JSON list of C-alpha atoms in Angstrom, two decimals:
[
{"chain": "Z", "resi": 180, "resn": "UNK", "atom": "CA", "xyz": [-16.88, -7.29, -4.36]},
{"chain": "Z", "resi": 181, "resn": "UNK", "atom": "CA", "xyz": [-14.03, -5.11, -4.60]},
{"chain": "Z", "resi": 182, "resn": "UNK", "atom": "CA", "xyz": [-11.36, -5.94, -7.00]},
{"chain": "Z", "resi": 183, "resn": "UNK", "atom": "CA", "xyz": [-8.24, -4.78, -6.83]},
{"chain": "Z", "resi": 184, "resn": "UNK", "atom": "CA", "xyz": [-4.96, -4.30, -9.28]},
{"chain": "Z", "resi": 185, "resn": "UNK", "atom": "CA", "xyz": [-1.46, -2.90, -9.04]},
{"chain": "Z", "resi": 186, "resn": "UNK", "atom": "CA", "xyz": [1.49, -2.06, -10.92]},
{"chain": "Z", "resi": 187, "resn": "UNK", "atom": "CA", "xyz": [4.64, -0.20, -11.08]},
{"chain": "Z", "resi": 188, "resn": "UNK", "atom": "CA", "xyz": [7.00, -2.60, -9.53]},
{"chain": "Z", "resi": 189, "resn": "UNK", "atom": "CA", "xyz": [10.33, -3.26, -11.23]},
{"chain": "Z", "resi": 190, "resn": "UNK", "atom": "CA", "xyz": [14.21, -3.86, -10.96]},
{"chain": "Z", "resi": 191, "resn": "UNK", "atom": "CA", "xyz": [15.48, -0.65, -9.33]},
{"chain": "Z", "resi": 192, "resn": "UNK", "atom": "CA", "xyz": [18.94, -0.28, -7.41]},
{"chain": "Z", "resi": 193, "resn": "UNK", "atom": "CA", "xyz": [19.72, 0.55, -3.80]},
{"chain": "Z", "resi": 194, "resn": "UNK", "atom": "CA", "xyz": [18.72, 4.48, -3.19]},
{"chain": "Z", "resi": 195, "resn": "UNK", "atom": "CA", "xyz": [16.40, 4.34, -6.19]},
{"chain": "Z", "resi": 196, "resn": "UNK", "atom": "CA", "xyz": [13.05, 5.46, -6.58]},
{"chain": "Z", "resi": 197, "resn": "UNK", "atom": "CA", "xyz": [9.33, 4.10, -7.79]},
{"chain": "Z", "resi": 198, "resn": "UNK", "atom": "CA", "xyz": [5.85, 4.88, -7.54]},
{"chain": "Z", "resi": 199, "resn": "UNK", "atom": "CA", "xyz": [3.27, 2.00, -7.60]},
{"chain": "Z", "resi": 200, "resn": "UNK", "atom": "CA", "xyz": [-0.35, 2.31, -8.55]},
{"chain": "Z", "resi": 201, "resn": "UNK", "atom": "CA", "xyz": [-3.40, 0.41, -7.56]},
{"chain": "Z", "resi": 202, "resn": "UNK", "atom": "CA", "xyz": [-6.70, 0.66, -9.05]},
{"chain": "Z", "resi": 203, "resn": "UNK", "atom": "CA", "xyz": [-9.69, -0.09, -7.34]},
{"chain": "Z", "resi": 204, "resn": "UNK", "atom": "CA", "xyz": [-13.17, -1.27, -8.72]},
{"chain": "Z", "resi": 205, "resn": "UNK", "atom": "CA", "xyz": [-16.47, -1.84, -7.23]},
{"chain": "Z", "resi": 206, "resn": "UNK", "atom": "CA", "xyz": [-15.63, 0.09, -3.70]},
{"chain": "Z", "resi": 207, "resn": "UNK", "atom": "CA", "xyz": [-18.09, 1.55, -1.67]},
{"chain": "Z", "resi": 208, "resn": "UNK", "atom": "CA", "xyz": [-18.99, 4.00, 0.81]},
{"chain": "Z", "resi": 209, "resn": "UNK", "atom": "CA", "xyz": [-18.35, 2.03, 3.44]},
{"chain": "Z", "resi": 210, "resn": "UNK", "atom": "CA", "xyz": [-14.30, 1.93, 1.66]},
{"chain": "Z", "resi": 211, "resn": "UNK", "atom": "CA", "xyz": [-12.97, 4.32, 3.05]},
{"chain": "Z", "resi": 212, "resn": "UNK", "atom": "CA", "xyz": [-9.52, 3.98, 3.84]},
{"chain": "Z", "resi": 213, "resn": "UNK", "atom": "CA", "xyz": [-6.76, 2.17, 1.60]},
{"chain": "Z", "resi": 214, "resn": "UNK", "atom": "CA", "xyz": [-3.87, 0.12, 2.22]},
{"chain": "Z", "resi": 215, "resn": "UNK", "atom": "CA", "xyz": [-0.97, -1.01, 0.77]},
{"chain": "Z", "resi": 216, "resn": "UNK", "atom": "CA", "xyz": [0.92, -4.14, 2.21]},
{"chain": "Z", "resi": 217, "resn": "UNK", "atom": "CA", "xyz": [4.24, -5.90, 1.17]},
{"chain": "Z", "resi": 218, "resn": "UNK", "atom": "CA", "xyz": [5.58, -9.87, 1.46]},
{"chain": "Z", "resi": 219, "resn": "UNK", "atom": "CA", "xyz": [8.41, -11.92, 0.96]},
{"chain": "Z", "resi": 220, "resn": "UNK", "atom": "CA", "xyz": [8.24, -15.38, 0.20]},
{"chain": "Z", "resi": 221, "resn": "UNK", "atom": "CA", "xyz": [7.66, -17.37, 4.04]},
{"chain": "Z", "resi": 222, "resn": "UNK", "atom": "CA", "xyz": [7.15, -14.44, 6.09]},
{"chain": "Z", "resi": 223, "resn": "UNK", "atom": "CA", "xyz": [3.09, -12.56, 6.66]},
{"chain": "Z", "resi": 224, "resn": "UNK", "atom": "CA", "xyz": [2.06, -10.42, 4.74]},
{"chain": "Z", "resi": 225, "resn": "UNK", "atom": "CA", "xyz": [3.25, -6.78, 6.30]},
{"chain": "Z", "resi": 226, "resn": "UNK", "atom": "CA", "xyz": [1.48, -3.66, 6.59]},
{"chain": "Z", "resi": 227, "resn": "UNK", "atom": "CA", "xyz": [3.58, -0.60, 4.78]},
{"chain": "Z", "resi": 228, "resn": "UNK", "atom": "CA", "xyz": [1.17, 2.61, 4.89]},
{"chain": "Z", "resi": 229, "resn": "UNK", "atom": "CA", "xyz": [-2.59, 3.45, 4.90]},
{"chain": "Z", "resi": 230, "resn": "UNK", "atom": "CA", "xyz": [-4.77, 6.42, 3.56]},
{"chain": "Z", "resi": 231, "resn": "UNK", "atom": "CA", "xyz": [-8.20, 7.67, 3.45]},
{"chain": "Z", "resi": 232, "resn": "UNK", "atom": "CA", "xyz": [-9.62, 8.09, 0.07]},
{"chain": "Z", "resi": 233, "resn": "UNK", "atom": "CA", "xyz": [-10.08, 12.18, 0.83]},
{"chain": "Z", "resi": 234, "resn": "UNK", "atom": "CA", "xyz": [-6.79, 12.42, 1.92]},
{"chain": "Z", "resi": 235, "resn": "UNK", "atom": "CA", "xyz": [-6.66, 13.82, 5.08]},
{"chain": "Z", "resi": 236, "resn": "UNK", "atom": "CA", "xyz": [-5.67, 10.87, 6.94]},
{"chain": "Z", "resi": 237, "resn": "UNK", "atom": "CA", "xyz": [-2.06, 8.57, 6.53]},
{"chain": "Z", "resi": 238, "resn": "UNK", "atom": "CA", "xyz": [-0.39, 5.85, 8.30]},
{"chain": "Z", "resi": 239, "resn": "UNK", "atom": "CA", "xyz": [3.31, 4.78, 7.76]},
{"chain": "Z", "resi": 240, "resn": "UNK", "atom": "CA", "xyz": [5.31, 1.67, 8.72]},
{"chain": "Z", "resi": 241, "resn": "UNK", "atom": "CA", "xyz": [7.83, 3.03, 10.84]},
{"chain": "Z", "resi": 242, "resn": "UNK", "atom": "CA", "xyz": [10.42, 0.94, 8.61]},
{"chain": "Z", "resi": 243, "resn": "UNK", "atom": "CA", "xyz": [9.38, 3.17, 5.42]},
{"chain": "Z", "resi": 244, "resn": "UNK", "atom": "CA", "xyz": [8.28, 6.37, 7.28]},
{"chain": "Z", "resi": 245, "resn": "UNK", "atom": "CA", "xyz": [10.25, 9.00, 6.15]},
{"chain": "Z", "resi": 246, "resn": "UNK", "atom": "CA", "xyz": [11.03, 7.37, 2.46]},
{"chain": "Z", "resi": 247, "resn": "UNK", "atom": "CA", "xyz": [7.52, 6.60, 1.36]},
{"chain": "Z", "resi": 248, "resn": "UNK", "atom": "CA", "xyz": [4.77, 8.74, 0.53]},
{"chain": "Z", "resi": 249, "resn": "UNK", "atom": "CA", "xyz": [1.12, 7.13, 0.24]},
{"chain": "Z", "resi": 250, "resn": "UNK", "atom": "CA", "xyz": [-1.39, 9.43, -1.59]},
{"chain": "Z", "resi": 251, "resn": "UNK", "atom": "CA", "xyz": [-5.31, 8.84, -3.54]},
{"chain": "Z", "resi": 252, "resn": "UNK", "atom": "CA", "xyz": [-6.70, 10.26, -6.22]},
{"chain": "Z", "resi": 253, "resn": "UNK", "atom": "CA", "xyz": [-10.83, 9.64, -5.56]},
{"chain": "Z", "resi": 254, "resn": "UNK", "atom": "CA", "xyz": [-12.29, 10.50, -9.37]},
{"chain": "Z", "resi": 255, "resn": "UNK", "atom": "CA", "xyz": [-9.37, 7.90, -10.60]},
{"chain": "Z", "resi": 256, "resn": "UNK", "atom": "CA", "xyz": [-10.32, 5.19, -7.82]},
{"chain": "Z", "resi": 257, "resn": "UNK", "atom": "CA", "xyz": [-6.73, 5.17, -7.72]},
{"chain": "Z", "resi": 258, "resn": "UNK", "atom": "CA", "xyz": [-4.02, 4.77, -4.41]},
{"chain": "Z", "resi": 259, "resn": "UNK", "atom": "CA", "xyz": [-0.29, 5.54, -5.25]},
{"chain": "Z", "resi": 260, "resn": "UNK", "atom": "CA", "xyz": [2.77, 4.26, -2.68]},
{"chain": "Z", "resi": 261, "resn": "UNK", "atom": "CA", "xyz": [5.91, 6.70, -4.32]},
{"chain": "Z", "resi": 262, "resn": "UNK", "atom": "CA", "xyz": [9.08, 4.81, -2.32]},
{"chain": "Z", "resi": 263, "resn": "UNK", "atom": "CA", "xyz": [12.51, 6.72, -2.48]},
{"chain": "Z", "resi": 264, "resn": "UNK", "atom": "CA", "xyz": [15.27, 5.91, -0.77]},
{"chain": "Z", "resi": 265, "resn": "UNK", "atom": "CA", "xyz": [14.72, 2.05, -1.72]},
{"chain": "Z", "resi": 266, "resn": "UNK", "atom": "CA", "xyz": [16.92, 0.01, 0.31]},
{"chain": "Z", "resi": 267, "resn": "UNK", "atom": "CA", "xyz": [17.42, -4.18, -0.55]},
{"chain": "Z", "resi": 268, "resn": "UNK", "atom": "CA", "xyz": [14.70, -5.23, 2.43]},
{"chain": "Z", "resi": 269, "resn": "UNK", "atom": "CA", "xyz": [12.11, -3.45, 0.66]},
{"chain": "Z", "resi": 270, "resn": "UNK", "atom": "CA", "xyz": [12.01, -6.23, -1.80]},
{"chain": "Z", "resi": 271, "resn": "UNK", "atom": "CA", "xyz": [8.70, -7.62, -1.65]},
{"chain": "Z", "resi": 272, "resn": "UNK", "atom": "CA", "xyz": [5.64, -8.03, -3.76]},
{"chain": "Z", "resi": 273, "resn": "UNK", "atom": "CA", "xyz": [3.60, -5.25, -2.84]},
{"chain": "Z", "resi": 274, "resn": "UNK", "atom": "CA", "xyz": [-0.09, -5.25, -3.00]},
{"chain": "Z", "resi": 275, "resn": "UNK", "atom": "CA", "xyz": [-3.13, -2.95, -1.76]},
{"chain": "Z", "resi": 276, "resn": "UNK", "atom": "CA", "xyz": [-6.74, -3.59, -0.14]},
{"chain": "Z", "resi": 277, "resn": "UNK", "atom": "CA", "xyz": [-9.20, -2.11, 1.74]},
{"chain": "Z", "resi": 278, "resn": "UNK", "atom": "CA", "xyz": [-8.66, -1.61, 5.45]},
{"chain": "Z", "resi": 279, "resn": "UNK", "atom": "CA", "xyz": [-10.03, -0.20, 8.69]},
{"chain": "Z", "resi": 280, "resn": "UNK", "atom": "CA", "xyz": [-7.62, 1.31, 11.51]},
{"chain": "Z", "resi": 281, "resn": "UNK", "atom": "CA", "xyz": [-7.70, 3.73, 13.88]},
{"chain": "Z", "resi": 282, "resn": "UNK", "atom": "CA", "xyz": [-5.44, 6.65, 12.94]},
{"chain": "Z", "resi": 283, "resn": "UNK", "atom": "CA", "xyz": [-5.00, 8.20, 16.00]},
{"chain": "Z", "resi": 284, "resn": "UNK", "atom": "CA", "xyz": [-2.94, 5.08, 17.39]},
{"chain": "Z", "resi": 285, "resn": "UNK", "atom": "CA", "xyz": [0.67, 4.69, 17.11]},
{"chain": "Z", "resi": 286, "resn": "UNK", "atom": "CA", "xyz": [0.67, 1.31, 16.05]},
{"chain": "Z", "resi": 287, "resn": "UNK", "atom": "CA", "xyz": [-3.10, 1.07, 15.60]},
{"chain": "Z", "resi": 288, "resn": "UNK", "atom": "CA", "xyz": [-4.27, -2.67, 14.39]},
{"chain": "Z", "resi": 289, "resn": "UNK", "atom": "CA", "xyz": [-5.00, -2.82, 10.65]},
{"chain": "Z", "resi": 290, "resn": "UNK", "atom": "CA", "xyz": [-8.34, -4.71, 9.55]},
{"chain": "Z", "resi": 291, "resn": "UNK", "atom": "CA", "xyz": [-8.61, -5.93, 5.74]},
{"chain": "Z", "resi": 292, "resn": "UNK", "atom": "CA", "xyz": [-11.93, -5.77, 4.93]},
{"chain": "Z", "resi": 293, "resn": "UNK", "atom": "CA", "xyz": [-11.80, -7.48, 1.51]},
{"chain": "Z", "resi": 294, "resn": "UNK", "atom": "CA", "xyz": [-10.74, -10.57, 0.93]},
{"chain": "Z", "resi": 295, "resn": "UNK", "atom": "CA", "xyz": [-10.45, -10.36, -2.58]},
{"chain": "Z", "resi": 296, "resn": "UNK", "atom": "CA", "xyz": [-6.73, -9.15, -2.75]},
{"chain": "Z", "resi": 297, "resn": "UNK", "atom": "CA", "xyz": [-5.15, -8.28, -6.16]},
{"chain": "Z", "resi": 298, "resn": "UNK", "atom": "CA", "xyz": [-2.19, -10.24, -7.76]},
{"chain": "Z", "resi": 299, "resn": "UNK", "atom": "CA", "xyz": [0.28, -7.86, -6.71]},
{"chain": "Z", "resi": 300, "resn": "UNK", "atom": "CA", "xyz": [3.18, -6.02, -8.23]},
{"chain": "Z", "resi": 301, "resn": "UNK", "atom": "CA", "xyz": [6.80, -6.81, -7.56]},
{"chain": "Z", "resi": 302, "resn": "UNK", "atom": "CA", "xyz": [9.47, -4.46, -6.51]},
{"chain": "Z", "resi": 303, "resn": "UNK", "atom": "CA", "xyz": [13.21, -5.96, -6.16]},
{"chain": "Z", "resi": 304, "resn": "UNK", "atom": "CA", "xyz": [16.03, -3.55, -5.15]},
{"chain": "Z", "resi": 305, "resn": "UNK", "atom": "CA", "xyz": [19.37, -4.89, -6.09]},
{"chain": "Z", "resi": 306, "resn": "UNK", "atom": "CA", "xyz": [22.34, -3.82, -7.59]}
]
């Protein structure tokens, strides 16, 4: 099963910038698109961008399009989310998974096709 973990949240203030980092093990061939996804404490857990693991394909939120930049790295098994621009309401713990969507949609549904999700990194922008 896949197992999943991410890091590079932190304290940051309004207009600042990180890069978070998730590390995949076990995926397979049948993998291949990545996700990250963001949530607050009572809401669902929110879709924020997608990519596939060659590169050639990326989704955005249209609340972070613009700001934040999804990219992969194959050899490393390894999805980065670089957010600039951070504004308070992207305070969330962030996570990543592996999805399945149709890129040529707008606002194409997003399928999670691991239920194993990591523990998460969290990212607070405050001043």
């Amino acid at each position: 099963q896949v197992q999943l973990t991410e890091s590079g949240g932190g304290l940051v203030q309004p207009g600042g910038s990180l890069r978070l980092s998730c590390v995949v093990f076990g995926r397979t061939s049948r993998d291949h698109t990545m996700g990250w996804f963001r949530q607050t404490p009572g809401k669902d857990r929110e879709f924020v961008a997608a990519i596939t693991w060659n590169g050639g394909s990326t989704k955005y939120a249209d609340s972070v399009k613009g700001r934040f930049t999804i990219s992969s790295d194959d050899p490393k098994n390894t999805v980065y989310l670089q957010m600039n621009m951070l504004k308070p309401e992207d305070t969330a713990v962030y996570y990543c998974n592996t999805v399945v969507l149709n890129f040529l949609l707008t606002k194409p549904d997003i399928g999670i096709t691991n239920t194993n999700w990591g523990q998460g990194t969290q990212v607070t922008v405050s001043s």
